[in-house]
Coordinates of C-alpha atoms in Angstrom, one line a residue:
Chain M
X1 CA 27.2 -2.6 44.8
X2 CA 25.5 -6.1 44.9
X3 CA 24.7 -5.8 41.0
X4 CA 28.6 -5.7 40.4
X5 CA 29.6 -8.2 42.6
X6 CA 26.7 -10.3 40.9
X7 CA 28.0 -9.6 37.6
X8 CA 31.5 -10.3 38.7
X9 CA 30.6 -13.6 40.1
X10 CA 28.6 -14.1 36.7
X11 CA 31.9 -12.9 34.5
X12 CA 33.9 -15.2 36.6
X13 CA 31.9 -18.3 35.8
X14 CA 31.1 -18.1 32.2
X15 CA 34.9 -17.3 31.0
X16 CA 34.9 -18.8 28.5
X17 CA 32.0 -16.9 26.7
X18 CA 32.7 -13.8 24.8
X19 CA 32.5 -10.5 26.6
X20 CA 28.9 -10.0 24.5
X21 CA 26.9 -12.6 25.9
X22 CA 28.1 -11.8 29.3
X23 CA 27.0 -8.5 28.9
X24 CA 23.6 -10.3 27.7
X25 CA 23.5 -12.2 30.5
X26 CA 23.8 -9.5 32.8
X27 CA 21.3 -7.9 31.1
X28 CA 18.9 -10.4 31.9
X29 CA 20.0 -10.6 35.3
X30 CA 19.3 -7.1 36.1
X31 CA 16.0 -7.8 33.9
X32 CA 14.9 -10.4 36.7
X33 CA 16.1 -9.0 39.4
X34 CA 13.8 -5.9 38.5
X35 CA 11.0 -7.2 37.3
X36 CA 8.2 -5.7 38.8
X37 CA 9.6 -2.6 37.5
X38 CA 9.1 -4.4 34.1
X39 CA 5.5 -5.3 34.9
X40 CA 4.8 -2.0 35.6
X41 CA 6.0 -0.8 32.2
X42 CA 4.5 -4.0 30.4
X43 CA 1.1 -2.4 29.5
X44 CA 2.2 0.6 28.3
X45 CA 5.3 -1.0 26.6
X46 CA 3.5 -3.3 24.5
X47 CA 0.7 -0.7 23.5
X48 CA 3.5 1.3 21.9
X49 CA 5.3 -1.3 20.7
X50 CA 2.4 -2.4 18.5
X51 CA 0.5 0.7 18.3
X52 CA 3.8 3.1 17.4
X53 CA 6.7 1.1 17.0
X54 CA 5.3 -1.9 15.0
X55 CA 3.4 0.4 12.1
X56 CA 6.7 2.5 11.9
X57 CA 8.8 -0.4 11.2
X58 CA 6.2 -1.6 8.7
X59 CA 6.0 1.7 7.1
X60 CA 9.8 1.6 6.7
X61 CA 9.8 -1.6 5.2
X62 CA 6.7 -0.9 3.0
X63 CA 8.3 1.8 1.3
X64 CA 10.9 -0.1 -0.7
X65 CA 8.1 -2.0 -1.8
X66 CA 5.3 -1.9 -4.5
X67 CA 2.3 -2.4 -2.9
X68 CA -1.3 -2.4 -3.7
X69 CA -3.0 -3.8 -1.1
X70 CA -4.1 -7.2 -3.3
X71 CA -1.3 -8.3 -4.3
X72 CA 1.8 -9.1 -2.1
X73 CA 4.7 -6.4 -1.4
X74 CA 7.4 -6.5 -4.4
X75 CA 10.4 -5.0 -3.0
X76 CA 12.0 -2.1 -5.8
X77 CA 14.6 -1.0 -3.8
X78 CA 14.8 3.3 -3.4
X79 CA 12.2 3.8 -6.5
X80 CA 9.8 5.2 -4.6
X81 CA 12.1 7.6 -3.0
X82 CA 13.4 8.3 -6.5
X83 CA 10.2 8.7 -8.1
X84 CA 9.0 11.0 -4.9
X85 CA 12.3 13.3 -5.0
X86 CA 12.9 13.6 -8.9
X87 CA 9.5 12.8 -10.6
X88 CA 6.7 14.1 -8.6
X89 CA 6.1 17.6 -9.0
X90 CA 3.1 17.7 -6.6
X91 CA 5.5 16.5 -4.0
X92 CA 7.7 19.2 -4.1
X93 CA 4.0 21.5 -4.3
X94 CA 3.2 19.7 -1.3
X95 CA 6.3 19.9 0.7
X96 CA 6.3 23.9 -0.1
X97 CA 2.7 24.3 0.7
X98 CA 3.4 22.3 4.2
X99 CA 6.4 23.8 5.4
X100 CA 4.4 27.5 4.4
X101 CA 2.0 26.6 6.3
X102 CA 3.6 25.3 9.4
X103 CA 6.2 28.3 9.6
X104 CA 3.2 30.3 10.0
X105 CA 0.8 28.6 11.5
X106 CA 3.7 27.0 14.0
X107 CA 5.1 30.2 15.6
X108 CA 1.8 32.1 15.6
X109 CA -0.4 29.3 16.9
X110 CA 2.4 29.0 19.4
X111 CA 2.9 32.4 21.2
X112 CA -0.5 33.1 20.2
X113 CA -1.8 30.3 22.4
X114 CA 1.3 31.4 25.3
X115 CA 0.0 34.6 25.5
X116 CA -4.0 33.8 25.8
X117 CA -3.0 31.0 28.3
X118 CA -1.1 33.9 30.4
X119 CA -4.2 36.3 29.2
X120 CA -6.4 34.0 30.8
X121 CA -4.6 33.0 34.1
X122 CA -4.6 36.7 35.0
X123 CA -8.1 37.3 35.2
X124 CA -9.8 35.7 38.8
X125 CA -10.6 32.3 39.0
X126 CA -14.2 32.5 38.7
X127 CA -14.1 33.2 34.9
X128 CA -11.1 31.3 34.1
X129 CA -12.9 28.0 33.3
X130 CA -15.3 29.8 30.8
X131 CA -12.6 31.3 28.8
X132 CA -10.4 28.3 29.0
X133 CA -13.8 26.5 27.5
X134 CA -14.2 29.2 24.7
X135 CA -10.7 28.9 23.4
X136 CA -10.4 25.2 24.0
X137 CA -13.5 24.2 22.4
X138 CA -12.6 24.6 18.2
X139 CA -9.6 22.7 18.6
X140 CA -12.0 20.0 20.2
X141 CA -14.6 20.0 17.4
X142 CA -14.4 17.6 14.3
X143 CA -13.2 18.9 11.0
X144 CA -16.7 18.2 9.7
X145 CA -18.3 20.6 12.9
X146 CA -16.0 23.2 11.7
X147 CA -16.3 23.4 7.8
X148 CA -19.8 24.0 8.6
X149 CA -19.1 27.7 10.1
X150 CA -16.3 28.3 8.2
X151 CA -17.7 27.2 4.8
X152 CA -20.6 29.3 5.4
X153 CA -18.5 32.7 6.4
X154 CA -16.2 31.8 3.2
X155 CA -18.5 30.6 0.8
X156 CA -18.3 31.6 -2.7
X157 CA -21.9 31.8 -3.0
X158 CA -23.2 36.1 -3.5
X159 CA -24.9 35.3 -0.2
X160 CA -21.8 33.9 1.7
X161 CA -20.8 35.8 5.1
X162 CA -17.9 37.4 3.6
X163 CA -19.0 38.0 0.1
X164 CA -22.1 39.1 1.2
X165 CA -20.6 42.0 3.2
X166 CA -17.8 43.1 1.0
X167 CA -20.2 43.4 -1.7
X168 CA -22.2 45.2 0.0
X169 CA -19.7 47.8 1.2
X170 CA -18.7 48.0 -2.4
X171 CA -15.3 46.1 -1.9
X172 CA -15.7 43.7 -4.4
X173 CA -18.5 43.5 -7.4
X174 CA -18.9 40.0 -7.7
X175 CA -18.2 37.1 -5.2
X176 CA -14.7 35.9 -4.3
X177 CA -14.2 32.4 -4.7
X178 CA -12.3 32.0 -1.4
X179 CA -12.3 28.0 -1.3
X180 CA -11.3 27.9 -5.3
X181 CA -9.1 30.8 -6.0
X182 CA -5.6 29.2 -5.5
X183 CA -4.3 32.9 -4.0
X184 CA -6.9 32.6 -0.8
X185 CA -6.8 28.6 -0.4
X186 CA -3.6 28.4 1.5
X187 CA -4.7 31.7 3.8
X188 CA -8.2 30.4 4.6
X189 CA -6.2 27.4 5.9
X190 CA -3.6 28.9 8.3
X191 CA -6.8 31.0 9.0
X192 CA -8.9 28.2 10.7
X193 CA -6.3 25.7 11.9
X194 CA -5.0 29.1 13.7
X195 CA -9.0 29.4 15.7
X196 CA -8.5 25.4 16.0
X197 CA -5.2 26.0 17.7
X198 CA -5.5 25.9 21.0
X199 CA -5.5 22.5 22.1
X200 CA -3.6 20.6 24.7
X201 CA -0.3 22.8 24.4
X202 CA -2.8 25.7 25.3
X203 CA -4.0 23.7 27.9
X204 CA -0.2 22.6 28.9
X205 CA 0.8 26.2 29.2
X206 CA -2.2 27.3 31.6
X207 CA -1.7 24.0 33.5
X208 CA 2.1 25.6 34.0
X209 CA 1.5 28.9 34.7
X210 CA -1.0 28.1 37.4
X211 CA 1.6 26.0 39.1
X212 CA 4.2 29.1 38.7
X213 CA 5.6 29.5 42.8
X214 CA 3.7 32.6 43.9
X215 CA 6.9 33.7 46.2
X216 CA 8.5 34.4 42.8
X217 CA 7.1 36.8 42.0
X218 CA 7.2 38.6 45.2
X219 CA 10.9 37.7 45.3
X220 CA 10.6 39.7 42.1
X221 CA 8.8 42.5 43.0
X222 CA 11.5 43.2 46.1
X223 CA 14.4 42.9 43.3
X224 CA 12.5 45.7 41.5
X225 CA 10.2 44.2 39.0
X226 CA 8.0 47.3 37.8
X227 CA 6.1 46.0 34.6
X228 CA 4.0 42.9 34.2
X229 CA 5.8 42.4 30.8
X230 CA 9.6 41.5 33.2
X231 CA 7.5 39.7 35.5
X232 CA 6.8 37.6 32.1
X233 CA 10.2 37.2 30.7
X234 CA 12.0 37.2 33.9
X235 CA 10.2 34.8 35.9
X236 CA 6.6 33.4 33.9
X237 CA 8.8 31.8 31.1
X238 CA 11.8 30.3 32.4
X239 CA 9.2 28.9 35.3
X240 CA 7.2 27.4 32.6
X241 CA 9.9 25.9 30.0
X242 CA 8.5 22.6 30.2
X243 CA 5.4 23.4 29.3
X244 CA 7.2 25.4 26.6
X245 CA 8.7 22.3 24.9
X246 CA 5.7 20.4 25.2
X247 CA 3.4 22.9 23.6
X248 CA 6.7 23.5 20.6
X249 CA 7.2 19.6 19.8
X250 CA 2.5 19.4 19.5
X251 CA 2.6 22.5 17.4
X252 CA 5.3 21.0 15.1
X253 CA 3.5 17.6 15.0
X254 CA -0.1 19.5 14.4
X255 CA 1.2 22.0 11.7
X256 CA 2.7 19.1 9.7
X257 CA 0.0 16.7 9.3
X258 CA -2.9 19.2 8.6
X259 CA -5.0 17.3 6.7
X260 CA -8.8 17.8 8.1
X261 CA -8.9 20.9 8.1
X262 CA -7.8 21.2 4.1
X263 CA -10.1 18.5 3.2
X264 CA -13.4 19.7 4.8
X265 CA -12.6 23.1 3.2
X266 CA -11.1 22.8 0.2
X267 CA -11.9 19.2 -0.9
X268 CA -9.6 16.5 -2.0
X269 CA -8.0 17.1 -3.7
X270 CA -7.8 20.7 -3.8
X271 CA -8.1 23.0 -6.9
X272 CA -5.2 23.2 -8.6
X273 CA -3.3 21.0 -5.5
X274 CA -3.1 24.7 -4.0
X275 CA -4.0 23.2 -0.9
X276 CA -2.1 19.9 -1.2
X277 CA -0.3 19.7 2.0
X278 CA 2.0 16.3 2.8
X279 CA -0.7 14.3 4.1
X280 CA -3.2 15.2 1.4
X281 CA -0.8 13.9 -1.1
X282 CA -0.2 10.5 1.0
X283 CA -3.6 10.2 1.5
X284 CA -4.2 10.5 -2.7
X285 CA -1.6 7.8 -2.8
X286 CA -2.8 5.8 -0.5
X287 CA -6.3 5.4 -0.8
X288 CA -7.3 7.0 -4.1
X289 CA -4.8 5.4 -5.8
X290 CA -4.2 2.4 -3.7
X291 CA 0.0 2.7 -4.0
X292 CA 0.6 1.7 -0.1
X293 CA 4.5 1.2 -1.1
X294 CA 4.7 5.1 -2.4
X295 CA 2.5 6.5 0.3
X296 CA 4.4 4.7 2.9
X297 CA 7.6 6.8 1.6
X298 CA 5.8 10.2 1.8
X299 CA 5.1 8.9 5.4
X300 CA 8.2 8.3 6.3
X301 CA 9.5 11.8 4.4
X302 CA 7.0 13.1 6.2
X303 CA 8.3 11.2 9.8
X304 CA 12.0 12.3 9.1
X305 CA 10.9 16.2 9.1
X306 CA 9.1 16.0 12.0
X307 CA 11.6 14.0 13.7
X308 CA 14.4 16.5 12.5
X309 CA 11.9 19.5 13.5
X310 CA 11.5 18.2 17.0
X311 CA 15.1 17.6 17.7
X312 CA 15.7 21.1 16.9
X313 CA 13.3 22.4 19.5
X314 CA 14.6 20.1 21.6
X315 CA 18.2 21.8 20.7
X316 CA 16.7 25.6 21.6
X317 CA 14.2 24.9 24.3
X318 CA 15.1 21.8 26.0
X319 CA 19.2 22.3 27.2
X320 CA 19.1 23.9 31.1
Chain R
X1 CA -4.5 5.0 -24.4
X2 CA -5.0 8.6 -24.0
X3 CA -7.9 11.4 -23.2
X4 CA -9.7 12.6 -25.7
X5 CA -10.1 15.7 -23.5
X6 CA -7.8 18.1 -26.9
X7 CA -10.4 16.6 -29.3
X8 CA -12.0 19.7 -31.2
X9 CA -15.3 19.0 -29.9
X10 CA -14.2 18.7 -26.2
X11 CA -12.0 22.6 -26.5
X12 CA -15.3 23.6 -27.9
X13 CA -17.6 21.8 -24.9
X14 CA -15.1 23.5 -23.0
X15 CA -15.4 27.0 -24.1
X16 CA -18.9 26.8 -24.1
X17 CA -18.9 25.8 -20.6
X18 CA -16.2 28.4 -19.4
X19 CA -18.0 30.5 -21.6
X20 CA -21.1 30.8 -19.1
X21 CA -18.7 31.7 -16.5
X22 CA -16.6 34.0 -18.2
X23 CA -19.0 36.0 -21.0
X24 CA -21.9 35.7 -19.3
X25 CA -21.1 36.0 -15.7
X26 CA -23.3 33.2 -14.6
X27 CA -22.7 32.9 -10.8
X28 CA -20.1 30.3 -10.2
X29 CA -21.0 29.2 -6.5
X30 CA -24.6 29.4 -5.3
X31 CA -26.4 27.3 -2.8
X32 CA -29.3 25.7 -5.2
X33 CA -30.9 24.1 -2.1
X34 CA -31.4 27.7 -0.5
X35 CA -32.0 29.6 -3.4
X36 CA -35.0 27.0 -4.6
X37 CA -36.5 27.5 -1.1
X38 CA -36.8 30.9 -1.8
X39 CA -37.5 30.9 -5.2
X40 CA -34.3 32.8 -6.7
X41 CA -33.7 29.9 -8.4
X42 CA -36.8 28.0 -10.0
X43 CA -34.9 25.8 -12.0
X44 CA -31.4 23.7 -11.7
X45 CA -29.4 21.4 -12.6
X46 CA -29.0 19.1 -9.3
X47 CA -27.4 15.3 -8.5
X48 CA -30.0 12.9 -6.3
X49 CA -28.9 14.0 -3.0
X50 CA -30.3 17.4 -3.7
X51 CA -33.4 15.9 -4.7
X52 CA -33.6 14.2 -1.3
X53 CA -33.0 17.5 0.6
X54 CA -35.8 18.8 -1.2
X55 CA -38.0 16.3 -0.9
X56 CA -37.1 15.7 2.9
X57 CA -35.6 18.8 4.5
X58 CA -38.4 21.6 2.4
X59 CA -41.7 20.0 3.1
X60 CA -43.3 23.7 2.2
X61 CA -42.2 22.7 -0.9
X62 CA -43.9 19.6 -1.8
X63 CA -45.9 19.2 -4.8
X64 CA -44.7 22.4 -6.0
X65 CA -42.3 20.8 -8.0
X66 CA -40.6 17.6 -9.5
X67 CA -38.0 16.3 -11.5
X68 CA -37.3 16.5 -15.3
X69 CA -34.9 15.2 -17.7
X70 CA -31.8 17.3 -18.2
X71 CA -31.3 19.9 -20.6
X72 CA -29.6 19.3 -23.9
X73 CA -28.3 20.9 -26.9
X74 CA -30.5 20.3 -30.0
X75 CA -28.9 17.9 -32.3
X76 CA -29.4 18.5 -36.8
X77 CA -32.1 15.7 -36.2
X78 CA -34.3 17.4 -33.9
X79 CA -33.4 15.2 -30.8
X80 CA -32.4 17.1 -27.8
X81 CA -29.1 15.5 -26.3
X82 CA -29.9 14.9 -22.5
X83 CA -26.7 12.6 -22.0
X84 CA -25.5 12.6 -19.1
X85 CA -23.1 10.0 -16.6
X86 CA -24.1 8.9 -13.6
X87 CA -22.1 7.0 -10.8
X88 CA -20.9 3.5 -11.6
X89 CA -20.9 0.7 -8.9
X90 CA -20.3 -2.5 -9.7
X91 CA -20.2 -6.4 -8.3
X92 CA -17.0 -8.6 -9.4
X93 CA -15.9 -12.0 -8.9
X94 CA -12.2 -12.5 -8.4
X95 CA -10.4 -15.5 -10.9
X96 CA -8.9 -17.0 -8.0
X97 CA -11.6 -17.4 -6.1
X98 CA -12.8 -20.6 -4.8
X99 CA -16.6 -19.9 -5.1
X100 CA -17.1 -18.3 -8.6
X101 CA -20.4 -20.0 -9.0
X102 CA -21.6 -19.0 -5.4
X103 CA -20.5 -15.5 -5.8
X104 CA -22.4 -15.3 -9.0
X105 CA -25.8 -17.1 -7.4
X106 CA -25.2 -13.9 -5.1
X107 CA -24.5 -11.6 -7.6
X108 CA -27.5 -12.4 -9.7
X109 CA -30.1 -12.3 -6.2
X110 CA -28.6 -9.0 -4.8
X111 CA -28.9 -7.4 -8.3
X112 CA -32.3 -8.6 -9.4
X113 CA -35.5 -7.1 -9.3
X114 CA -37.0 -8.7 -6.4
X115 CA -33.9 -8.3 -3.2
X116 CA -33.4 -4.8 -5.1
X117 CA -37.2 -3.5 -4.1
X118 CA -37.1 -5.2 -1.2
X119 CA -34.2 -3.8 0.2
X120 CA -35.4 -0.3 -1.0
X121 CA -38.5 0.0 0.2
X122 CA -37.3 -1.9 3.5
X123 CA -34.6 0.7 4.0
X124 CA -37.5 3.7 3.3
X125 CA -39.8 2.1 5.8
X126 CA -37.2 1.7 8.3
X127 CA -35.0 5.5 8.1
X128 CA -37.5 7.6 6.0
X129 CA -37.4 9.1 2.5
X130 CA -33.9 10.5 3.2
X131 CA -32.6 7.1 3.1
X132 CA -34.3 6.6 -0.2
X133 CA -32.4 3.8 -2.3
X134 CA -31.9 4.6 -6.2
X135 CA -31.7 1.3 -7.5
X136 CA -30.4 0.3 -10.9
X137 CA -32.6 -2.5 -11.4
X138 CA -35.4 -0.5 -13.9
X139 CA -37.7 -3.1 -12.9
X140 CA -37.2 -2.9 -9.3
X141 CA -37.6 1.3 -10.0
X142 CA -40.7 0.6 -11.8
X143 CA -42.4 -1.3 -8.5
X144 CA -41.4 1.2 -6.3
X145 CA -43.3 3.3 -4.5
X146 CA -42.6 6.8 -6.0
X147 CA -44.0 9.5 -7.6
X148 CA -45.1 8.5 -11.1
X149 CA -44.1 11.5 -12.5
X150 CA -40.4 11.5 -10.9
X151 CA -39.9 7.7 -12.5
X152 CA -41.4 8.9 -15.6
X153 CA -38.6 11.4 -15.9
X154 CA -35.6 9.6 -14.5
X155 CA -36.8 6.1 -17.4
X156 CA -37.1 9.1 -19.9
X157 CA -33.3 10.2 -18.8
X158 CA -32.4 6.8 -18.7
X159 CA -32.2 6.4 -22.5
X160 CA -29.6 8.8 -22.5
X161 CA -27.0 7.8 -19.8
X162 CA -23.9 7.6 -21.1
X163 CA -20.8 7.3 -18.7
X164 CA -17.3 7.5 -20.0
X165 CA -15.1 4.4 -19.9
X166 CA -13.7 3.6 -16.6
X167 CA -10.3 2.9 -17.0
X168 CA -6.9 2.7 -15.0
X169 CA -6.6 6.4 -13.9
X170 CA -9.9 7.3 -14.7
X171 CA -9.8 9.5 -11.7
X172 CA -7.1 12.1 -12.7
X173 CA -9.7 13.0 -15.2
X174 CA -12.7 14.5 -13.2
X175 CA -9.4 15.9 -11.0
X176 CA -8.1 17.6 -14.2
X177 CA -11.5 18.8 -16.0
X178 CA -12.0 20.9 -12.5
X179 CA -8.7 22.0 -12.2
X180 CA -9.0 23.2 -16.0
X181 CA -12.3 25.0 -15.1
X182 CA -10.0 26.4 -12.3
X183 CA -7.4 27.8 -14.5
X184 CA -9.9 29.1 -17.3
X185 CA -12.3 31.2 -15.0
X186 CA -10.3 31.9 -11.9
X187 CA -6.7 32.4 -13.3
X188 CA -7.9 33.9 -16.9
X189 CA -5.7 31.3 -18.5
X190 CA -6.4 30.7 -22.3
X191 CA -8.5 27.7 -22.9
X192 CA -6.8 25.6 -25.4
X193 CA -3.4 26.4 -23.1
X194 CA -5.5 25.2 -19.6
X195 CA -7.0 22.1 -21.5
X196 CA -3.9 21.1 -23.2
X197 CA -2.0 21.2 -20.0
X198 CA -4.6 19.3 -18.4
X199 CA -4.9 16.5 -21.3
X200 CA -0.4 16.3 -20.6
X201 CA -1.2 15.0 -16.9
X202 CA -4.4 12.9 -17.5
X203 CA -2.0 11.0 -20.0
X204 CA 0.8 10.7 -18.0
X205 CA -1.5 9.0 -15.3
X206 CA -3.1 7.2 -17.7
X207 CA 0.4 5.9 -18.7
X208 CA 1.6 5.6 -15.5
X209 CA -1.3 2.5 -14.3
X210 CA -1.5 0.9 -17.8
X211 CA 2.5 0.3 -17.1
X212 CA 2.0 -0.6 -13.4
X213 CA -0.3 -3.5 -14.2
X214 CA 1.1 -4.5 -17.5
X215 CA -1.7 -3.5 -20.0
X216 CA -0.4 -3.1 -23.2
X217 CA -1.5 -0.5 -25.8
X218 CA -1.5 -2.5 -28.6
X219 CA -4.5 -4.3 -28.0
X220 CA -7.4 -1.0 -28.2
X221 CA -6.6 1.3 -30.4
X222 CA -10.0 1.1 -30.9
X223 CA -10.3 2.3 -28.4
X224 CA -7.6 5.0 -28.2
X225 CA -9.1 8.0 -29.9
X226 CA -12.6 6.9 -27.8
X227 CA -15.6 9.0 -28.6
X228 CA -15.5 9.9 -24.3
X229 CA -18.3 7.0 -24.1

């Protein structure tokens, strides 16, 4: 009530100013009026702004230019979305092999880390944290910690893991070049980033399903719930939908910009571009090739399918 | 400009090469390191950093064996052909800079014989062998203190290094001559097919950074049918 009569007493003054500056000035007004509010949002405010905002904005601008890092930005207008759309082939590759790789790796990572979390906060409490460790753990360790197991189990060599046994059960007669062969590249991927897949959306989901009301269940149990699987989809999920969008918008974000995980494996680039995701190719422009203006475009391709991704899980999982 | 890559010769180094793979079943992926510890493999063909590893991380190893020039083809005059590249690093001195004559007083102390086995043998007292430092400078390689026989071998090699000219681009080459490998073992594509398509995207890279810095073609066509220097 006293805001409007404020701004009221502020319209009546300044008449003769146009209805836009009053609205500015009552902007400011309610600015001052709360400004310990603002203090309190100040650090984390100007963090983002130049930790998140200021680089996007940059990266926006950076793609109309040609930029090598030397000399100055020369602005060319939409060629490097022209170029990126019409001209690069390995683009395209890219954007095939990422959006592969994410519709599998994205739903499967997903209810496979739902389910463990609901595995796991089944059994007593005792054990919980050492399973929680066990699946936490890969998605914890570097790229570099991981290639070191995986490269062994899939190496090409005759005395690889996986080569070593097949041959040996007569499967195959000479060693598979998993990490060269462009058929097993993209599978060897999904492969580990689904073991490295249970990170803080995993941890999200347990978190929720911990805090699930225990009289729910036995409000459940008196309506007639029988099998664990109702208890589950009746009560578990729509408790934990939160968590659910949470763990949706990560998954998106981590299956697009898998980047480590093809690198340490498959090298950069990868035979053949096979495993060329999105941010393989922006990093080839971008620091083998030292074109910041054409990278920054992939980036901001890149930022426009996420974006466009999240607000359609938002669509499904976030309306009440 | 373009690669040379579709020159007879090179189809030919390239079948010859593919050819191990692909006639005589050579074993495309093996871990050398492992394999010389155990003595699968007495002999390879190995960059410095294995030569590290084995002189650092196989001590049961040591004095039972050292380093050689490469192999070669014999050439009509009797000569074996050990060419082989090597990494290039290099110093440079901007035009616009404002301290030309300082940057090359640095240039000429930081690349000469004396800072050059200083630093190296600095660097080895300080981390250990592993942090060995393969300097450029012959002279400062002569002074230092390793095996005779392993300098003897890598002056003897030194006669034949040959790199191929670094140009704009030069990196889509080594990117295409794998992915050619690639398509000629893995995928059973022809050769001349796998090399040709290969040669099409060097070029077009090669094209591609000439025109984004303005180097015209006009000026080396000396150099445009290179002998892959």
């Amino acid at each position: 009530m006293i805001s409007n009569e404020a701004a009221v007493v502020i319209l009546k003054k300044k008449q003769a100013t146009s209805l836009r500056s009053g609205k500015m000035s009552r902007l400011w007004s309610d600015i001052k009026r709360n400004r310990v509010s603002y203090l309190f949002l100040a650090p984390f405010l100007l963090l983002f702004s130049f930790f998140t905002i200021m680089p996007i904005v940059i990266s926006v601008f950076l793609s109309f230019t040609y930029y090598n890092i030397l000399q100055p930005a020369k602005f060319i207008g939409l060629s490097n979305y022209r170029l990126l759309f019409v001209d690069d082939d390995i683009f395209l590759q890219a954007v095939g092999i990422t959006l592969k790789f994410a519709f599998i790796t994205g739903p499967v990572g997903y209810v496979m880390a739902f389910l463990l979390a609901w595995l796991i906060s089944q059994i007593p409490i005792k054990y919980r944290f050492f399973y929680t460790l066990c699946f936490y753990t890969p998605s914890i360790t570097s790229a570099v910690a991981m290639s070191v197991v995986w490269v062994y189990i899939f190496a090409g060599d005759r005395k690889g893991l996986l080569n070593y046994h097949a041959t040996k059960l007569g499967i195959i007669d000479e060693p598979y070049l998993f990490l060269q062969n462009i058929n097993s590249i993209v599978p060897v991927i999904i492969i580990v980033s689904l073991w490295m897949s249970m990170g803080v959306g995993f941890l999200a989901f347990l978190a929720g399903l911990q805090n699930v009301p225990k009289d729910l269940y036995e409000a459940g149990s008196i309506d007639g719930v029988k099998y664990r699987w109702q208890e589950l989809w009746y009560i578990t999920i729509p408790s934990v939908k939160p968590q659910l969008l949470f763990g949706a918008v990560l998954q998106v974000v981590v299956s697009l910009t898998v980047f480590d995980v093809s690198v340490q494996l498959v090298g950069l680039p990868s035979p053949l571009y096979a495993g060329h995701t999105i941010l393989v190719h922006l990093y080839d422009y971008a620091f083998i090739r030292f074109e910041m203006g054409y990278a920054s475009a992939i980036a901001i391709v890149l930022f426009c399918m996420m974006m466009g991704l999240n607000r359609l899980i938002f669509n499904i999982l976030g309306r009440d | 400009m373009r690669s040379n890559l579709d020159s007879p010769e090179a189809l030919k180094a390239f079948k010859m090469w593919t050819g191990l793979f692909t006639n005589f079943k050579i074993q495309k992926q093996a871990d050398f390191y492992n394999r010389f510890r155990s003595g699968e493999m007495p002999i390879g063909v190995a960059d410095y950093s294995t030569y590290l590893l084995l002189s650092t991380a196989a001590p049961e190893l040591t004095g039972w064996w050292g380093m050689k020039p490469m192999p070669g083809i014999e050439q009509p005059d009797g000569k074996i052909n050990r060419a082989t590249g090597g990494l290039g690093q290099t110093g440079i001195i901007f035009e616009s800079s404002k301290h030309q004559d300082k940057a090359w007083e640095f240039l000429k102390w930081w690349t000469g014989a004396d800072a050059q086995e200083r630093f190296s043998s600095e660097l080895e007292a300080l981390i250990g062998v592993e942090a060995r430092w393969n300097t450029a400078n012959i002279e400062a390689l002569e002074r230092l203190p390793w095996q005779k026989a392993d300098i003897d071998a890598i002056l003897e090699q030194w006669d034949w290094f040959k790199e191929r000219e670094i140009v704009l681009g030069g990196y889509y080459t080594t990117r295409h001559v794998a992915n050619i490998w690639n398509e000629i073992v893995l995928n059973g594509k022809n050769t001349r097919e796998a090399v040709e398509e290969g040669v099409k995207e060097i070029n077009k890279e090669l094209r591609k950074k000439r025109e984004e810095f303005g180097i015209t073609d006009t000026l080396d066509n000396s150099m445009d049918k290179g002998e892959g220097k």
